[in-house]
JSON list of C-alpha atoms and ligand atoms in Angstrom, two decimals:
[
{"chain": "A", "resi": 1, "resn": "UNK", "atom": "CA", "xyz": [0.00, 0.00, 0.00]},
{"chain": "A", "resi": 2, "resn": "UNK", "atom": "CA", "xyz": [1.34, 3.30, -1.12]},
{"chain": "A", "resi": 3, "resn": "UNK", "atom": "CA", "xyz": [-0.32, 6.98, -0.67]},
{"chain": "A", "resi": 4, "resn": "UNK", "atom": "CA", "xyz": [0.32, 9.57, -3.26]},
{"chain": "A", "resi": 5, "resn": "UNK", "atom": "CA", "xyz": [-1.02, 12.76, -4.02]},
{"chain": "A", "resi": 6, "resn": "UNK", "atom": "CA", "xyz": [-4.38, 12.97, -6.38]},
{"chain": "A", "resi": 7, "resn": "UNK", "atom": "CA", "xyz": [-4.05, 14.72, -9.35]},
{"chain": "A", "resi": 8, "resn": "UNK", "atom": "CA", "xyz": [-6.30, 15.79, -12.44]},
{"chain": "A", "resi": 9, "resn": "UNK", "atom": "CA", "xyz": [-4.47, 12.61, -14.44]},
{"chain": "A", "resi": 10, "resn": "UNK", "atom": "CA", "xyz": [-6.12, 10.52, -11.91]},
{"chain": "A", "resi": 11, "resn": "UNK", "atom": "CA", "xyz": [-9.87, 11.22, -13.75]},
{"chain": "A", "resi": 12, "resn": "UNK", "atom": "CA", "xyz": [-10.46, 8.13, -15.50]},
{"chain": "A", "resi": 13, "resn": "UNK", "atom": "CA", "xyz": [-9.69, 5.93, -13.35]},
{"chain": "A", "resi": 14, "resn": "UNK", "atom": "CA", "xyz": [-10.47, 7.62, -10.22]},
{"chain": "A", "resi": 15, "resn": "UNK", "atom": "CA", "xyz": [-14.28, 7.65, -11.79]},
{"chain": "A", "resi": 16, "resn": "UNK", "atom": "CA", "xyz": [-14.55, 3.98, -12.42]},
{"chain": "A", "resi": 17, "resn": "UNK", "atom": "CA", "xyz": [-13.03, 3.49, -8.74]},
{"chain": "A", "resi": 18, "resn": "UNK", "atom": "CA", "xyz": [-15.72, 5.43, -7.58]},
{"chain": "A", "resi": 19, "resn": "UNK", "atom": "CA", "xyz": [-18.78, 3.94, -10.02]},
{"chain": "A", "resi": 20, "resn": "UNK", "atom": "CA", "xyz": [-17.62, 0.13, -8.90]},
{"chain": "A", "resi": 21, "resn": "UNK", "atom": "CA", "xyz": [-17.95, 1.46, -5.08]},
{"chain": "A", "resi": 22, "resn": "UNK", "atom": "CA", "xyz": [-21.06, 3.40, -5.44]},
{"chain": "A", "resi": 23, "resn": "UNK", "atom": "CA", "xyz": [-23.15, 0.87, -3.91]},
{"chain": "A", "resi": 24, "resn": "UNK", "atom": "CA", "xyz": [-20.43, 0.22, -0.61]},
{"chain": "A", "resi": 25, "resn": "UNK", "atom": "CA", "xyz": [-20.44, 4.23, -0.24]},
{"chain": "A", "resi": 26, "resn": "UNK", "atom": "CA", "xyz": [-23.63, 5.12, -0.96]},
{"chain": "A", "resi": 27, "resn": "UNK", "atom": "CA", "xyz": [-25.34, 4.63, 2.59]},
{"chain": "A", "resi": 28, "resn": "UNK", "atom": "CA", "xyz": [-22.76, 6.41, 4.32]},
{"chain": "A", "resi": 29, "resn": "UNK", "atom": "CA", "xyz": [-20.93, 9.36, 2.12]},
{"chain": "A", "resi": 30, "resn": "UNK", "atom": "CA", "xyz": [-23.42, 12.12, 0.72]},
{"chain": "A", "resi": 31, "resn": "UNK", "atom": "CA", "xyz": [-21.10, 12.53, -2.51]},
{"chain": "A", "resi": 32, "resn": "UNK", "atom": "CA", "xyz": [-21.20, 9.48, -3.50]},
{"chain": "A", "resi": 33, "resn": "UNK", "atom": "CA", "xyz": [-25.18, 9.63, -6.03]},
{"chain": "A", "resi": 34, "resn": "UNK", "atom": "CA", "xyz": [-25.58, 7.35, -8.98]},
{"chain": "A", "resi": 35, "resn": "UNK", "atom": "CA", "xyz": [-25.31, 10.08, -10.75]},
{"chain": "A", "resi": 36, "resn": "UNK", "atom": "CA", "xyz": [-21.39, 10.92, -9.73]},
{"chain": "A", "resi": 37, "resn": "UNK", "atom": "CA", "xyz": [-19.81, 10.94, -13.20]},
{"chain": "A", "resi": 38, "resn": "UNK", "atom": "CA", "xyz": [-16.56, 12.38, -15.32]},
{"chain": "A", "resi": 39, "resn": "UNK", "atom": "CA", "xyz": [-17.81, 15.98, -14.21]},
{"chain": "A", "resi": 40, "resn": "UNK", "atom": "CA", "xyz": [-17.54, 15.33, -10.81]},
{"chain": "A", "resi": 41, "resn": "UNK", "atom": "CA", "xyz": [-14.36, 13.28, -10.80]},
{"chain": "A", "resi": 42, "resn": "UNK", "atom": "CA", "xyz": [-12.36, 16.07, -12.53]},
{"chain": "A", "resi": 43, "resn": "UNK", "atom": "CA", "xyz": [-14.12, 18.72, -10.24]},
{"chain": "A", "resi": 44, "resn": "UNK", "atom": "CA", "xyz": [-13.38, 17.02, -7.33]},
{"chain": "A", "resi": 45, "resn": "UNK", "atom": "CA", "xyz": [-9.87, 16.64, -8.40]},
{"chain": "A", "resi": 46, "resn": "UNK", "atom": "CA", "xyz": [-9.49, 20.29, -9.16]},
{"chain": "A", "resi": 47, "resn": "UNK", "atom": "CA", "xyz": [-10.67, 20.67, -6.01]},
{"chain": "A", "resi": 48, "resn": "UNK", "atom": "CA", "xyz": [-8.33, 18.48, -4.28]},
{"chain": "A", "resi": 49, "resn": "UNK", "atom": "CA", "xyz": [-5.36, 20.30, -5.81]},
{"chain": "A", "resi": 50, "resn": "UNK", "atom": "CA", "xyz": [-6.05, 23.59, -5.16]},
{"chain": "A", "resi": 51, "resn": "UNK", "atom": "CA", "xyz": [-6.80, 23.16, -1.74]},
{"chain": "A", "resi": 52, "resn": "UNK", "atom": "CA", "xyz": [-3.29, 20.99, -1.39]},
{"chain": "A", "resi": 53, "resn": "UNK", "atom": "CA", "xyz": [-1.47, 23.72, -2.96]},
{"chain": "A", "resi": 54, "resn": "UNK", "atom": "CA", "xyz": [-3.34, 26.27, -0.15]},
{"chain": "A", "resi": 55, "resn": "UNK", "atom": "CA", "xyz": [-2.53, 23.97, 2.46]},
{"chain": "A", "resi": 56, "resn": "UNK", "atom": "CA", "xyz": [-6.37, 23.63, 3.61]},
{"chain": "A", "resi": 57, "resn": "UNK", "atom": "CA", "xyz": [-6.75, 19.60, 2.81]},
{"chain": "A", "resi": 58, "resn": "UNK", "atom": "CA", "xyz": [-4.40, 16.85, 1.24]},
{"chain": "A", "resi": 59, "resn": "UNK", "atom": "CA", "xyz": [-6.65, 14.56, -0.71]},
{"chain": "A", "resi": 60, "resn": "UNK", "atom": "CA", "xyz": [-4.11, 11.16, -0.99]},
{"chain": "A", "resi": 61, "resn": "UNK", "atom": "CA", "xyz": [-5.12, 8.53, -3.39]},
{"chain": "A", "resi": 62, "resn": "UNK", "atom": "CA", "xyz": [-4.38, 4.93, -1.39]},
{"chain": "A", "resi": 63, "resn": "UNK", "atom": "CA", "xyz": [-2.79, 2.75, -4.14]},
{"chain": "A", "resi": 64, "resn": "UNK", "atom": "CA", "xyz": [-2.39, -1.11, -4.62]},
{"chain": "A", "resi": 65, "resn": "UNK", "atom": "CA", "xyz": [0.30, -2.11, -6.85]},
{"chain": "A", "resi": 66, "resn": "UNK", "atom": "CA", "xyz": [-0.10, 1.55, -8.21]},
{"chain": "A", "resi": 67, "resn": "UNK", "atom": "CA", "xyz": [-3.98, 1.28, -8.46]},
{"chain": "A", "resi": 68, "resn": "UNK", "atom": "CA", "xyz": [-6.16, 3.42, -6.88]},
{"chain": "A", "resi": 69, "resn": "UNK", "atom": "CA", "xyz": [-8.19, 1.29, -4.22]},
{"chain": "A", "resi": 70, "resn": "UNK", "atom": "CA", "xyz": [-9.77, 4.30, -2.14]},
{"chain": "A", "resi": 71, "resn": "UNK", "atom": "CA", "xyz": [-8.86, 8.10, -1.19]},
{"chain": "A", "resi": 72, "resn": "UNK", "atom": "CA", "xyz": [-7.78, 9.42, 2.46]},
{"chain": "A", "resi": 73, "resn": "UNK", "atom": "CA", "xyz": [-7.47, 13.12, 2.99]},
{"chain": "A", "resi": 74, "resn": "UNK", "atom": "CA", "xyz": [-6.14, 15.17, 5.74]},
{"chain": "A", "resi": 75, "resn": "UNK", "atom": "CA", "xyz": [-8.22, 18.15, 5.72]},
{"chain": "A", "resi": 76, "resn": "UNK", "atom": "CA", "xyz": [-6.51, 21.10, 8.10]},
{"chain": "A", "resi": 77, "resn": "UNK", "atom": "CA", "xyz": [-10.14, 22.23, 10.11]},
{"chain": "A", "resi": 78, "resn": "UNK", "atom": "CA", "xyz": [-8.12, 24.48, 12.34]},
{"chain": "A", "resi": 79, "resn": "UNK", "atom": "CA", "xyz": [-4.74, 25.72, 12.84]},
{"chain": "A", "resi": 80, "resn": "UNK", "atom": "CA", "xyz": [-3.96, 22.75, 15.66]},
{"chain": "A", "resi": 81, "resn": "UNK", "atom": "CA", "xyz": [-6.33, 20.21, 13.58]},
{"chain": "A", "resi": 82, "resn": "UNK", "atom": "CA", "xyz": [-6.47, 17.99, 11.09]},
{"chain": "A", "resi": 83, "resn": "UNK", "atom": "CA", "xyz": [-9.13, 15.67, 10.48]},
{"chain": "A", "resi": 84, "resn": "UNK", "atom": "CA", "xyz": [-8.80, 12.51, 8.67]},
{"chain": "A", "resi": 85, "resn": "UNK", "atom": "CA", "xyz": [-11.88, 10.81, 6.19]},
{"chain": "A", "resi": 86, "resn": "UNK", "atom": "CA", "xyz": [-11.40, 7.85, 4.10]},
{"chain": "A", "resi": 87, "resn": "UNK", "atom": "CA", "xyz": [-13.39, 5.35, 1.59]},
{"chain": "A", "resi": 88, "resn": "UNK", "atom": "CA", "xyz": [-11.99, 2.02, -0.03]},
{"chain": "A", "resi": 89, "resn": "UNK", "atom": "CA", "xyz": [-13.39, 0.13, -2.83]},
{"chain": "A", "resi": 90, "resn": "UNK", "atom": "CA", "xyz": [-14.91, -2.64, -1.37]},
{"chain": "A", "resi": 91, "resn": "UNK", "atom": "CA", "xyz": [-12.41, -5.17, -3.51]},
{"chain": "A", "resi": 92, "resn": "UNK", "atom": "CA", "xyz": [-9.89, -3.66, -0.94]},
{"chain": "A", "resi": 93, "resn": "UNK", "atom": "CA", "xyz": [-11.28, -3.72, 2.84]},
{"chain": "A", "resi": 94, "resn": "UNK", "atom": "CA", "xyz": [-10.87, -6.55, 5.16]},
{"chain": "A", "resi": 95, "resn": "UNK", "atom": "CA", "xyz": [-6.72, -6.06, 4.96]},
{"chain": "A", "resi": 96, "resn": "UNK", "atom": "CA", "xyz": [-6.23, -3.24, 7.22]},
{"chain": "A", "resi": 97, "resn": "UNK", "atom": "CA", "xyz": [-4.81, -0.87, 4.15]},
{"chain": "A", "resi": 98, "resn": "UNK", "atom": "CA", "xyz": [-7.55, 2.39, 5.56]},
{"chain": "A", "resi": 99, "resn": "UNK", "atom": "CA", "xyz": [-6.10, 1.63, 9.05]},
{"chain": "A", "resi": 100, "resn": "UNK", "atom": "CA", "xyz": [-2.35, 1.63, 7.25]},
{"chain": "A", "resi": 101, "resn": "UNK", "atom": "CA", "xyz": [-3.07, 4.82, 5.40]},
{"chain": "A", "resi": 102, "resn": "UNK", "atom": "CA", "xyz": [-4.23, 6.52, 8.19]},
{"chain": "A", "resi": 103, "resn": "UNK", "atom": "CA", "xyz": [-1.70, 5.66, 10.47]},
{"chain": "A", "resi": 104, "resn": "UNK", "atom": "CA", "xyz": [0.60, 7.32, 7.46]},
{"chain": "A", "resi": 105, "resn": "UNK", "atom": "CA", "xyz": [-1.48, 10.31, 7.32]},
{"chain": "A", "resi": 106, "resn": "UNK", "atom": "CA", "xyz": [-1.47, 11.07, 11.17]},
{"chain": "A", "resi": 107, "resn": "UNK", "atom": "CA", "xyz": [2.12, 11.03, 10.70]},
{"chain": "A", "resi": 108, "resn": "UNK", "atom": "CA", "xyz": [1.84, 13.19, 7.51]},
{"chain": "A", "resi": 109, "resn": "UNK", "atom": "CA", "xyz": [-0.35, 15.84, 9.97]},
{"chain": "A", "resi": 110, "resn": "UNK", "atom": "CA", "xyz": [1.63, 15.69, 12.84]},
{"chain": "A", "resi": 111, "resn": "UNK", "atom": "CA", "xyz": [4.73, 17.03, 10.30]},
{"chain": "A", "resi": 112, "resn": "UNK", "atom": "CA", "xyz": [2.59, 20.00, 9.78]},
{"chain": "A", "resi": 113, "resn": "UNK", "atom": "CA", "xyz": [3.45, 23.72, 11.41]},
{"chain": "A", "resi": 114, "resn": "UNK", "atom": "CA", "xyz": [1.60, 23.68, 14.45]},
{"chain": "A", "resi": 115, "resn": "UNK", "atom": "CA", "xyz": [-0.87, 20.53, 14.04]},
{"chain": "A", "resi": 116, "resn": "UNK", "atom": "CA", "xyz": [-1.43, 18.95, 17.93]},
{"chain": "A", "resi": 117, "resn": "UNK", "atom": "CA", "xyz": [-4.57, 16.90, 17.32]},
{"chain": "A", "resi": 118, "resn": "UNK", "atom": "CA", "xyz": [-5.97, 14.60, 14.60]},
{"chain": "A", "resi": 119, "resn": "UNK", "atom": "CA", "xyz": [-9.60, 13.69, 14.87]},
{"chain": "A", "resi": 120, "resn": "UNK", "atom": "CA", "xyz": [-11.95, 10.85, 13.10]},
{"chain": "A", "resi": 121, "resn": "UNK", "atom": "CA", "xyz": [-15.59, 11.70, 12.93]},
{"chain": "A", "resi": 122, "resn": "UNK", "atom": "CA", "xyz": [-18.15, 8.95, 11.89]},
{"chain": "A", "resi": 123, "resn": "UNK", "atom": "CA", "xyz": [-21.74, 8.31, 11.80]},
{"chain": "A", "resi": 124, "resn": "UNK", "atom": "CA", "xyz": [-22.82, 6.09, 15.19]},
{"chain": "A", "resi": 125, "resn": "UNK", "atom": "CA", "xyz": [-23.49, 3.25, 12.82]},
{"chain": "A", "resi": 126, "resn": "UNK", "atom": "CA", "xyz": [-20.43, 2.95, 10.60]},
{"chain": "A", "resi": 127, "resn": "UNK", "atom": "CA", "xyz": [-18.90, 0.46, 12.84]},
{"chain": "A", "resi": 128, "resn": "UNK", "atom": "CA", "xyz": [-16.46, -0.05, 10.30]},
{"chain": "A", "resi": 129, "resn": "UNK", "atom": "CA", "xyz": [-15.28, 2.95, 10.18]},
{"chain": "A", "resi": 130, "resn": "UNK", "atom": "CA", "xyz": [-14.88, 3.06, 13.77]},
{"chain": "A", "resi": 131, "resn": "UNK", "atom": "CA", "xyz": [-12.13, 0.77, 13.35]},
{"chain": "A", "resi": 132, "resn": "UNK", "atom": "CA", "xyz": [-9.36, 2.55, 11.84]},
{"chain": "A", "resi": 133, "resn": "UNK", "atom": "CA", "xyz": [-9.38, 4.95, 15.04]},
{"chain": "A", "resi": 134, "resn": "UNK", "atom": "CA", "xyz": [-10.06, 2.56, 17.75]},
{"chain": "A", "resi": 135, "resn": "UNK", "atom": "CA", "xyz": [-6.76, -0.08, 16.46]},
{"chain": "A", "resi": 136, "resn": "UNK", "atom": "CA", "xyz": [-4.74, 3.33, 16.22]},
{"chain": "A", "resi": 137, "resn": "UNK", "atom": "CA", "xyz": [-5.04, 4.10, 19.77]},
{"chain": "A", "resi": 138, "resn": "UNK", "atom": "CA", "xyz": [-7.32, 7.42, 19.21]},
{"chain": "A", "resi": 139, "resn": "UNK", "atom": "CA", "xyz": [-10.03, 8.30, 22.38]},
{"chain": "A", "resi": 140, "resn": "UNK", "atom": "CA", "xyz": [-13.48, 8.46, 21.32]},
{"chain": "A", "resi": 141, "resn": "UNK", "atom": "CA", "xyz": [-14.05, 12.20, 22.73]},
{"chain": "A", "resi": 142, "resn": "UNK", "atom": "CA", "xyz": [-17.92, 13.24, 21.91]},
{"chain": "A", "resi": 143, "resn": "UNK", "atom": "CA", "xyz": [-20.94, 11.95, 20.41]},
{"chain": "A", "resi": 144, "resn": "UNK", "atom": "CA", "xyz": [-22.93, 15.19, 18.80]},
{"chain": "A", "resi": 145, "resn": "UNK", "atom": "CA", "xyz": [-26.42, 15.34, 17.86]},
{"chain": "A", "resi": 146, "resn": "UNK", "atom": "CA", "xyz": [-27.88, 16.65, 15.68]},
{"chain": "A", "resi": 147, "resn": "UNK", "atom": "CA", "xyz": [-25.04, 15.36, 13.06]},
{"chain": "A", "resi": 148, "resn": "UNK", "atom": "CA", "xyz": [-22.94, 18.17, 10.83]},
{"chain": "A", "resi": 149, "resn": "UNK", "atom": "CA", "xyz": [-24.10, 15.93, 7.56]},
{"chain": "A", "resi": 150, "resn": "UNK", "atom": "CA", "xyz": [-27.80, 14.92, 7.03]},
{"chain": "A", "resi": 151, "resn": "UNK", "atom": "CA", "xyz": [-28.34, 11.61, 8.21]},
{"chain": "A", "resi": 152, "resn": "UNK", "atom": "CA", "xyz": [-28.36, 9.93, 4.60]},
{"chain": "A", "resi": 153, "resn": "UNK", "atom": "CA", "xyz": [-28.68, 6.12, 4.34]},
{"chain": "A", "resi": 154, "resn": "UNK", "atom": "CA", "xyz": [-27.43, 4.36, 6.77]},
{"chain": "A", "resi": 155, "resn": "UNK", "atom": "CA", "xyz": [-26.52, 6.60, 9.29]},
{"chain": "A", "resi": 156, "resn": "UNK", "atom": "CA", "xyz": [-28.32, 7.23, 12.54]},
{"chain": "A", "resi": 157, "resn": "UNK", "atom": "CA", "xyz": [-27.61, 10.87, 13.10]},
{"chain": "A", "resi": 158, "resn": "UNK", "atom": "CA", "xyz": [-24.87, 10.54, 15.85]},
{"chain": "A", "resi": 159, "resn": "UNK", "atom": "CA", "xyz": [-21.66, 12.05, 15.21]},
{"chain": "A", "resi": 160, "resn": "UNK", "atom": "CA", "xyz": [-18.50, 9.86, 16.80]},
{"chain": "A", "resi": 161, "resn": "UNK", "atom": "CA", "xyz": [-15.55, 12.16, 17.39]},
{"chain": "A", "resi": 162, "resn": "UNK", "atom": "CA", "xyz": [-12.04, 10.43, 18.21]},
{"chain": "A", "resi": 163, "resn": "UNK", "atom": "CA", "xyz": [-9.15, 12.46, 18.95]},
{"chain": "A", "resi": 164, "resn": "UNK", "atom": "CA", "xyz": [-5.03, 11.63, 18.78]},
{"chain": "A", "resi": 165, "resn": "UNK", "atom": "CA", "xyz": [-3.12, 13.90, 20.74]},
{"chain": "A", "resi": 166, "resn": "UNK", "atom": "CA", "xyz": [0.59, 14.87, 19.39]},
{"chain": "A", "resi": 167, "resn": "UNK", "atom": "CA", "xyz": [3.16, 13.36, 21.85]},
{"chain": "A", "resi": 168, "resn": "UNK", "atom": "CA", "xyz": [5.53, 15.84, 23.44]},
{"chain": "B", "resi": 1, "resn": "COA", "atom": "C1", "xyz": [-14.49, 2.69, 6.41]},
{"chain": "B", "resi": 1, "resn": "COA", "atom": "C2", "xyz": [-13.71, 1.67, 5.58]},
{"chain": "B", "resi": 1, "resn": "COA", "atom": "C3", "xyz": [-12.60, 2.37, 4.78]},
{"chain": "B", "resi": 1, "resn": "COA", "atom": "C4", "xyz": [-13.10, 0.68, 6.55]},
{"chain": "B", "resi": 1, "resn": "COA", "atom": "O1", "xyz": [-12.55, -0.39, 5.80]},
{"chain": "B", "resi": 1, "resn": "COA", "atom": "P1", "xyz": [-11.96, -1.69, 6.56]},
{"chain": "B", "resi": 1, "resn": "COA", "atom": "O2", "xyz": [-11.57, -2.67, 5.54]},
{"chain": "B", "resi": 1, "resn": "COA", "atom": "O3", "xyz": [-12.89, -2.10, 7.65]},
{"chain": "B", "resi": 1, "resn": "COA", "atom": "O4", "xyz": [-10.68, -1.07, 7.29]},
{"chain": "B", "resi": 1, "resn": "COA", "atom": "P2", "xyz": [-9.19, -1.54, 7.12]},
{"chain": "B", "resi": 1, "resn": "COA", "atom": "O5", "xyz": [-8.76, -1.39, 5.70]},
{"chain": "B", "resi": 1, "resn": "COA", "atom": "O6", "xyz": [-8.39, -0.80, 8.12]},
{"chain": "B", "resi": 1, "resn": "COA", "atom": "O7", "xyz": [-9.25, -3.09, 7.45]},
{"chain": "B", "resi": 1, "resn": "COA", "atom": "C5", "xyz": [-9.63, -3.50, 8.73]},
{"chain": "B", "resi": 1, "resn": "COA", "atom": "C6", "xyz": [-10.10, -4.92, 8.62]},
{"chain": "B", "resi": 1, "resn": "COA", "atom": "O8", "xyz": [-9.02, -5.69, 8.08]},
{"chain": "B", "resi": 1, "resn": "COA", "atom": "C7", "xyz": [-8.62, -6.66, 9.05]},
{"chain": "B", "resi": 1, "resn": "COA", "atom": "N1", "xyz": [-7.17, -6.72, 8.96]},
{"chain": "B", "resi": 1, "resn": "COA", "atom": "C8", "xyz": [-6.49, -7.66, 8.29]},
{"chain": "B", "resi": 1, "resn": "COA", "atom": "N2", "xyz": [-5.18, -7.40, 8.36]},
{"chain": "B", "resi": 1, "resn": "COA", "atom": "C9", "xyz": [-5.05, -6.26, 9.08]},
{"chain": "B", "resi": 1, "resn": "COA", "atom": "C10", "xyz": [-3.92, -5.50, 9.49]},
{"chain": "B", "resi": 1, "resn": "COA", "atom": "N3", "xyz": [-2.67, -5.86, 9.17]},
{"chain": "B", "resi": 1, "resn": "COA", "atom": "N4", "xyz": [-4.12, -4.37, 10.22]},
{"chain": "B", "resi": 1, "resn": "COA", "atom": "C11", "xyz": [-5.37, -3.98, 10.55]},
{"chain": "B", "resi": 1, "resn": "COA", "atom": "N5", "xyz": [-6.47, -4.70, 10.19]},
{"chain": "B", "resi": 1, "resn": "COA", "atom": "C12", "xyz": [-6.30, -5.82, 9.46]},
{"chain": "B", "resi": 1, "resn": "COA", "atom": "C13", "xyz": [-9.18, -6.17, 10.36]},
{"chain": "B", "resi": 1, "resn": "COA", "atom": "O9", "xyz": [-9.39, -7.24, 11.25]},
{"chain": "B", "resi": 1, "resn": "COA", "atom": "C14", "xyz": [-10.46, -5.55, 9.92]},
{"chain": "B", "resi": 1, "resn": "COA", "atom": "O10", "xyz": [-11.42, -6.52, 9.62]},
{"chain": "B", "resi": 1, "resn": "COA", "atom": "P3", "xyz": [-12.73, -6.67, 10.49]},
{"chain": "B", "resi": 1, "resn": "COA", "atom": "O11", "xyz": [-13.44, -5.34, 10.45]},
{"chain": "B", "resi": 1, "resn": "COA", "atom": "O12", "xyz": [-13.45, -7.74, 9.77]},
{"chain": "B", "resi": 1, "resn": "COA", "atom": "O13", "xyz": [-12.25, -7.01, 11.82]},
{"chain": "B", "resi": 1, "resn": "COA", "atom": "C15", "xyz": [-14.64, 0.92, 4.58]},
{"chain": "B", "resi": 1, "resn": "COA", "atom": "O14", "xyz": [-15.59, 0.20, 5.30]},
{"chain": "B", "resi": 1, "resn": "COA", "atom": "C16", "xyz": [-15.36, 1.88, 3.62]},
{"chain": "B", "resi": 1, "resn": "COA", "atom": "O15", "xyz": [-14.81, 2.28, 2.60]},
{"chain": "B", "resi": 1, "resn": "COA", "atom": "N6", "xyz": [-16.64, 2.20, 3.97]},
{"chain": "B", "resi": 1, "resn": "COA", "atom": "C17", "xyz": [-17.45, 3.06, 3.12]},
{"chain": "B", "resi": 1, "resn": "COA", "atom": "C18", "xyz": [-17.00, 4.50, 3.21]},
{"chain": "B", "resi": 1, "resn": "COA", "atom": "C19", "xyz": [-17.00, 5.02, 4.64]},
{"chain": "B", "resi": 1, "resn": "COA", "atom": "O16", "xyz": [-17.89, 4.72, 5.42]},
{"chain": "B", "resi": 1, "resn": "COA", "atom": "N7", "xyz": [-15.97, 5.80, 4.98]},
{"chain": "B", "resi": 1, "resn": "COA", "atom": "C20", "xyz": [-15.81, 6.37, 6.31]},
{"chain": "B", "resi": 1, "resn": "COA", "atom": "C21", "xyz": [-16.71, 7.52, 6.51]},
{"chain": "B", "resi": 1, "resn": "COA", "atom": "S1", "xyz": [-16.52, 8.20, 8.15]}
]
């Protein structure tokens, strides 16, 4: 497993990734509509590299034998924060590769200027999402209700905040 930066060259096959996991990411991430096609691939990826080159988030594609198998970005919420989402395609989970990348991206955060704290949030009912933070060591901190997202498909409305402190 291998992180690397997205960029706009990444369109094609970042869309198929994406269309093949539609059905895995649908009840949990409100991007992901049958509808998500080559427009909103290549504006999400000129998205992704403007805000890298601003410093705000750092969208990494998570590759298999130089594949794309999912995307994990460290998006900078605050000048001590970053906060870490990810998605697989579902050919890919079951191997511990999200809980791999994101043990690679708290490291990546922790490298930034003045970062202190990473934070997970997840819906109450994406157990496997709860996962990657809970093998990592992170401290579930706060459940909030009413969510910051709609609660789309699957989820029950509860956000689950975990929090990694930066060690002295
Ligand atoms: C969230 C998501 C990325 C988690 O995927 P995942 O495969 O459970 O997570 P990992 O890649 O870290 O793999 C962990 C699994 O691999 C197993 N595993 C195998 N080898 C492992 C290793 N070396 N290290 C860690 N786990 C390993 C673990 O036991 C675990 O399996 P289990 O849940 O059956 O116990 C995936 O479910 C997903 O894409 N969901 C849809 C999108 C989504 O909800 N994103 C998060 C929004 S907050």
């Amino acid at each position: 497993m291998e992180l690397r930066k997205l960029s706009e060259a990444d369109a094609a096959e970042l869309l198929r990734v994406v269309r093949e996991s539609l059905a895995h990411l649908r009840p949990w991430m409100p991007w992901a509509h049958v509808d998500y096609d080559a427009e909103a691939a290549a504006g999400f990826l000129v998205m992704a590299v403007s805000t890298w080159e601003r410093g705000t988030m750092f969208h990494h594609a998570i590759t298999v034998d130089g594949a794309i198998a999912g995307v994990i970005t460290a998006d900078r919420t605050d000048h001590d924060l970053v906060e870490i989402g990810y998605w697989l395609h579902p050919a890919h989970t079951g191997r511990g590769l999200a809980t791999k990348a994101a043990a690679e991206l708290v490291e990546f955060a922790f490298r930034l200027d003045g970062v202190r704290r990473v934070q997970i949030w997840h819906d109450a009912a994406n157990l496997a999402s709860s996962g990657v933070p809970r093998r990592l060591g992170f401290t579930e901190i706060d459940r909030r209700t009413p969510p910051r997202e709609p609660a789309i498909g699957n989820r029950v409305g509860v956000d689950v905040v975990w929090e990694l402190k930066k060690q002295d």
